[in-house]
mmCIF file of C-alpha atoms in Angstrom:
data_model
loop_
_atom_site.group_PDB
_atom_site.id
_atom_site.type_symbol
_atom_site.label_atom_id
_atom_site.label_comp_id
_atom_site.label_asym_id
_atom_site.label_seq_id
_atom_site.Cartn_x
_atom_site.Cartn_y
_atom_site.Cartn_z
ATOM 1 C CA GLY A 483 -124.835 -114.477 13.242
ATOM 2 C CA SER A 484 -128.119 -113.205 11.551
ATOM 3 C CA TYR A 485 -127.149 -109.647 12.763
ATOM 4 C CA ASN A 486 -124.323 -109.043 10.424
ATOM 5 C CA SER A 487 -125.319 -111.264 7.822
ATOM 6 C CA ASN A 488 -128.651 -109.938 7.088
ATOM 7 C CA LEU A 489 -127.498 -106.146 6.863
ATOM 8 C CA LEU A 490 -124.674 -107.181 4.826
ATOM 9 C CA ARG A 491 -126.894 -109.214 2.147
ATOM 10 C CA PHE A 492 -129.142 -106.315 2.397
ATOM 11 C CA THR A 493 -126.497 -103.840 1.710
ATOM 12 C CA LEU A 494 -125.141 -105.917 -1.433
ATOM 13 C CA ARG A 495 -128.409 -105.845 -2.639
ATOM 14 C CA TYR A 496 -128.931 -102.230 -2.277
ATOM 15 C CA LEU A 497 -125.790 -101.199 -3.891
ATOM 16 C CA ALA A 498 -126.291 -103.231 -6.463
ATOM 17 C CA GLU A 499 -129.750 -101.135 -7.224
ATOM 18 C CA LYS A 500 -127.676 -98.278 -6.867
ATOM 19 C CA LYS A 501 -124.698 -98.846 -8.957
ATOM 20 C CA PRO A 502 -121.691 -99.384 -6.763
ATOM 21 C CA GLU A 503 -119.620 -96.726 -8.598
ATOM 22 C CA SER A 504 -121.987 -93.957 -8.063
ATOM 23 C CA VAL A 505 -122.270 -94.538 -4.455
ATOM 24 C CA ASP A 506 -119.709 -93.327 -1.716
ATOM 25 C CA ILE A 507 -119.507 -95.406 1.381
ATOM 26 C CA ILE A 508 -118.992 -95.071 5.018
ATOM 27 C CA THR A 509 -119.036 -98.010 7.251
ATOM 28 C CA VAL A 510 -119.601 -98.321 10.899
ATOM 29 C CA GLY A 511 -117.752 -101.329 12.326
ATOM 30 C CA LYS A 512 -115.248 -103.634 11.695
ATOM 31 C CA LYS A 513 -117.285 -106.787 10.148
ATOM 32 C CA VAL A 514 -118.941 -104.524 7.178
ATOM 33 C CA LYS A 515 -115.764 -102.791 6.421
ATOM 34 C CA ASP A 516 -113.777 -106.461 5.771
ATOM 35 C CA TYR A 517 -117.058 -107.655 4.150
ATOM 36 C CA LEU A 518 -117.190 -104.863 1.681
ATOM 37 C CA THR A 519 -113.517 -104.953 1.190
ATOM 38 C CA ARG A 520 -113.374 -108.799 0.368
ATOM 39 C CA ARG A 521 -115.959 -108.029 -2.028
ATOM 40 C CA ASN A 522 -114.019 -105.287 -3.903
ATOM 41 C CA VAL A 523 -116.359 -102.833 -2.951
ATOM 42 C CA GLU A 524 -114.930 -99.369 -2.524
ATOM 43 C CA ILE A 525 -115.068 -97.798 0.785
ATOM 44 C CA MET A 526 -114.667 -94.109 1.155
ATOM 45 C CA ASP A 527 -114.149 -93.947 5.065
ATOM 46 C CA SER A 528 -114.585 -96.392 7.857
ATOM 47 C CA GLU A 529 -115.390 -95.883 11.686
ATOM 48 C CA THR A 530 -114.361 -98.757 13.699
ATOM 49 C CA GLY A 531 -114.451 -99.186 17.541
ATOM 50 C CA ILE A 532 -117.277 -96.376 17.620
ATOM 51 C CA PHE A 533 -119.108 -98.729 20.357
ATOM 52 C CA GLN A 534 -116.123 -99.224 22.745
ATOM 53 C CA SER A 535 -116.578 -96.245 24.324
ATOM 54 C CA PHE A 536 -119.877 -94.818 22.630
ATOM 55 C CA ASN A 537 -121.593 -91.390 23.729
ATOM 56 C CA TYR A 538 -123.349 -88.717 21.725
ATOM 57 C CA SER A 539 -120.095 -86.586 21.259
ATOM 58 C CA LEU A 540 -118.848 -89.774 19.196
ATOM 59 C CA SER A 541 -122.129 -89.832 17.353
ATOM 60 C CA SER A 542 -122.170 -86.167 16.720
ATOM 61 C CA GLU A 543 -118.636 -86.106 15.147
ATOM 62 C CA PHE A 544 -119.846 -88.641 12.656
ATOM 63 C CA ALA A 545 -123.033 -86.761 12.193
ATOM 64 C CA ASP A 546 -120.706 -83.584 11.652
ATOM 65 C CA LYS A 547 -118.673 -85.784 9.296
ATOM 66 C CA LEU A 548 -121.564 -86.926 7.165
ATOM 67 C CA VAL A 549 -122.954 -83.383 6.479
ATOM 68 C CA ASP A 550 -119.585 -82.059 5.553
ATOM 69 C CA ASN A 551 -119.532 -84.665 2.967
ATOM 70 C CA TYR A 552 -122.782 -83.980 1.879
ATOM 71 C CA LEU A 553 -122.251 -80.309 1.391
ATOM 72 C CA ASP A 554 -118.826 -80.475 0.107
ATOM 73 C CA SER A 555 -119.656 -82.804 -2.573
ATOM 74 C CA ASP A 556 -122.241 -83.201 -5.195
ATOM 75 C CA TYR A 557 -124.497 -86.027 -3.694
ATOM 76 C CA ALA A 558 -128.058 -86.478 -4.412
ATOM 77 C CA GLU A 559 -128.410 -87.805 -0.673
ATOM 78 C CA VAL A 560 -127.351 -89.492 2.137
ATOM 79 C CA ASN A 561 -128.849 -92.627 3.436
ATOM 80 C CA LEU A 562 -128.593 -94.897 6.438
ATOM 81 C CA LEU A 563 -128.647 -98.403 6.492
ATOM 82 C CA TYR A 564 -128.859 -100.088 10.007
ATOM 83 C CA ASN A 565 -130.571 -102.644 11.826
ATOM 84 C CA GLU A 566 -133.676 -100.791 13.916
ATOM 85 C CA PHE A 567 -134.239 -102.722 17.081
ATOM 86 C CA LYS A 568 -137.490 -104.426 17.522
ATOM 87 C CA ASN A 569 -136.761 -106.617 20.444
ATOM 88 C CA ALA A 570 -134.245 -108.725 22.057
ATOM 89 C CA ALA A 571 -134.761 -111.423 19.378
ATOM 90 C CA GLN A 572 -135.970 -109.531 16.326
ATOM 91 C CA THR A 573 -134.336 -106.407 14.230
ATOM 92 C CA THR A 574 -135.462 -104.921 11.117
ATOM 93 C CA ILE A 575 -133.218 -103.480 8.476
ATOM 94 C CA LYS A 576 -134.006 -100.010 7.768
ATOM 95 C CA VAL A 577 -132.829 -97.635 5.091
ATOM 96 C CA GLU A 578 -133.377 -94.008 6.426
ATOM 97 C CA ARG A 579 -132.743 -90.982 4.416
ATOM 98 C CA LEU A 580 -130.757 -88.384 6.221
ATOM 99 C CA LEU A 581 -130.277 -85.570 3.334
ATOM 100 C CA PRO A 582 -131.816 -83.830 2.006
ATOM 101 C CA LEU A 583 -134.319 -83.042 4.173
ATOM 102 C CA SER A 584 -137.834 -83.679 3.408
ATOM 103 C CA ARG A 585 -141.004 -82.382 4.645
ATOM 104 C CA GLU A 586 -143.451 -84.843 5.951
ATOM 105 C CA GLY A 587 -147.012 -84.697 7.185
ATOM 106 C CA LYS A 588 -149.760 -82.105 6.662
ATOM 107 C CA LYS A 589 -148.937 -78.668 5.310
ATOM 108 C CA SER A 590 -150.181 -76.003 7.152
ATOM 109 C CA HIS A 591 -151.762 -72.851 5.951
ATOM 110 C CA LEU A 592 -151.222 -70.663 9.145
ATOM 111 C CA ASP A 593 -148.118 -68.571 8.980
ATOM 112 C CA TYR A 594 -146.418 -68.455 12.380
ATOM 113 C CA ILE A 595 -143.886 -65.646 13.462
ATOM 114 C CA TYR A 596 -140.529 -67.209 14.668
ATOM 115 C CA GLU A 597 -138.057 -65.265 17.167
ATOM 116 C CA PRO A 598 -135.081 -65.069 16.055
ATOM 117 C CA GLY A 599 -136.106 -65.495 12.344
ATOM 118 C CA VAL A 600 -136.726 -68.429 10.447
ATOM 119 C CA LYS A 601 -132.992 -68.463 9.064
ATOM 120 C CA GLU A 602 -131.658 -67.954 12.448
ATOM 121 C CA MET A 603 -133.628 -70.758 13.801
ATOM 122 C CA LEU A 604 -132.996 -73.336 11.274
ATOM 123 C CA GLU A 605 -129.186 -72.775 11.651
ATOM 124 C CA ILE A 606 -129.457 -73.768 15.170
ATOM 125 C CA LEU A 607 -132.030 -76.281 14.987
ATOM 126 C CA LEU A 608 -131.326 -78.408 11.771
ATOM 127 C CA PRO A 609 -127.615 -79.541 13.092
ATOM 128 C CA LYS A 610 -129.069 -80.483 16.162
ATOM 129 C CA TYR A 611 -131.970 -82.465 14.590
ATOM 130 C CA LEU A 612 -129.413 -84.105 12.084
ATOM 131 C CA LYS A 613 -126.925 -85.216 15.009
ATOM 132 C CA VAL A 614 -129.724 -86.611 17.047
ATOM 133 C CA ARG A 615 -131.179 -88.705 14.100
ATOM 134 C CA VAL A 616 -127.628 -90.249 13.556
ATOM 135 C CA HIS A 617 -127.408 -90.936 17.597
ATOM 136 C CA LYS A 618 -130.500 -92.476 17.030
ATOM 137 C CA MET A 619 -129.849 -94.693 14.315
ATOM 138 C CA LEU A 620 -126.385 -95.873 16.262
ATOM 139 C CA LEU A 621 -128.002 -96.385 19.476
ATOM 140 C CA GLU A 622 -131.067 -98.568 17.247
ATOM 141 C CA ALA A 623 -127.733 -100.633 15.788
ATOM 142 C CA ASN A 624 -125.817 -101.124 19.097
ATOM 143 C CA ALA A 625 -129.090 -102.083 21.050
ATOM 144 C CA SER A 626 -130.116 -104.480 18.066
ATOM 145 C CA GLU A 627 -126.699 -106.114 18.459
ATOM 146 C CA GLN A 628 -126.913 -106.402 22.123
ATOM 147 C CA GLY A 629 -130.349 -107.935 22.005
ATOM 148 C CA LEU A 630 -129.285 -110.347 19.265
ATOM 149 C CA ARG A 631 -126.222 -111.416 21.622
ATOM 150 C CA MET A 632 -128.358 -111.629 24.819
ATOM 151 C CA SER A 633 -130.603 -114.108 22.917
ATOM 152 C CA SER A 634 -127.903 -115.918 21.040
ATOM 153 C CA MET A 635 -126.265 -116.275 24.744
ATOM 154 C CA ASP A 636 -129.425 -117.478 26.283
ATOM 155 C CA GLN A 637 -130.086 -120.083 23.524
ATOM 156 C CA ALA A 638 -126.267 -121.469 24.066
ATOM 157 C CA ASN A 639 -127.168 -121.751 28.167
ATOM 158 C CA LYS A 640 -130.559 -123.464 27.123
ATOM 159 C CA ASN A 641 -128.619 -126.035 24.640
ATOM 160 C CA ALA A 642 -125.934 -126.444 27.392
ATOM 161 C CA ARG A 643 -128.697 -127.258 30.277
ATOM 162 C CA ASP A 644 -130.226 -129.758 27.832
ATOM 163 C CA MET A 645 -126.553 -131.350 26.862
ATOM 164 C CA ILE A 646 -125.696 -131.666 30.822
ATOM 165 C CA LYS A 647 -129.123 -132.834 31.221
ATOM 166 C CA ASP A 648 -128.783 -135.736 28.782
ATOM 167 C CA LEU A 649 -125.186 -136.324 29.541
ATOM 168 C CA THR A 650 -126.138 -136.808 33.153
ATOM 169 C CA LEU A 651 -128.771 -139.125 32.408
ATOM 170 C CA VAL A 652 -126.161 -141.298 30.071
ATOM 171 C CA TYR A 653 -123.937 -141.047 32.853
ATOM 172 C CA ASN A 654 -126.375 -142.548 35.660
ATOM 173 C CA LYS A 655 -127.448 -145.371 33.380
ATOM 174 C CA ALA A 656 -123.955 -146.529 32.835
ATOM 175 C CA ARG A 657 -123.174 -146.158 36.692
ATOM 176 C CA GLN A 658 -126.525 -148.040 37.668
ATOM 177 C CA SER A 659 -125.701 -150.762 34.911
ATOM 178 C CA SER A 660 -122.044 -151.104 36.304
ATOM 179 C CA ILE A 661 -123.478 -151.632 39.956
ATOM 180 C CA THR A 662 -126.091 -154.088 38.528
ATOM 181 C CA ARG A 663 -123.220 -156.188 36.953
ATOM 182 C CA GLU A 664 -120.989 -155.924 40.356
ATOM 183 C CA LEU A 665 -123.781 -157.118 42.184
ATOM 184 C CA ALA A 666 -124.642 -159.938 39.947
ATOM 185 C CA ASP A 667 -120.907 -160.822 39.877
ATOM 186 C CA LEU A 668 -120.994 -160.985 43.838
ATOM 187 C CA VAL A 669 -124.228 -162.814 44.166
ATOM 188 C CA GLY A 670 -123.013 -165.278 41.475
ATOM 189 C CA GLY A 671 -119.546 -165.788 43.547
ATOM 190 C CA ALA A 672 -121.579 -166.179 46.694
ATOM 191 C CA GLU A 673 -123.598 -169.088 45.013
ATOM 192 C CA ALA A 674 -120.458 -170.398 43.781
ATOM 193 C CA VAL A 675 -118.856 -170.551 47.569
ATOM 194 C CA VAL A 676 -121.933 -172.225 49.110
#
């Protein structure tokens, strides 16, 4: 439903702005891969079936692949496009820059001493930070899909209950009409006999 169609339309607009020939695309999921392939958009790589047995190690491997591609190539940036979970019935399409990292927030004039050194800490923390961000994105996308799926099923159940109620009313009216006709026939037959 709207989960895929909104994201796919947004992706095409995003690619049109970025000039598709200058963008390498890695997709997550079969629908987006098939959709872009049908529109002759070149896909560099695709991850399908990631949510069947989704866990942190899978998203960690995917994050490693993104980082390796960034480091091995001349990419200006790595962006993630996904549905962010708001609630079971609502998602928001989000574009998040993964790489290069940017400094956000206030700059401090304080000078801290790090143990071990800053370089050693960043070598340990940055890969973990990137893996957690990719995992969060995949969790948001999965939660959005499941929430919208749950809302769709709830709406289908409500529609089915309404349809059953309407059909029961029609059936009861037809049954009452049939009983009334039979009674009228019996009364008319009894009067004819008397």
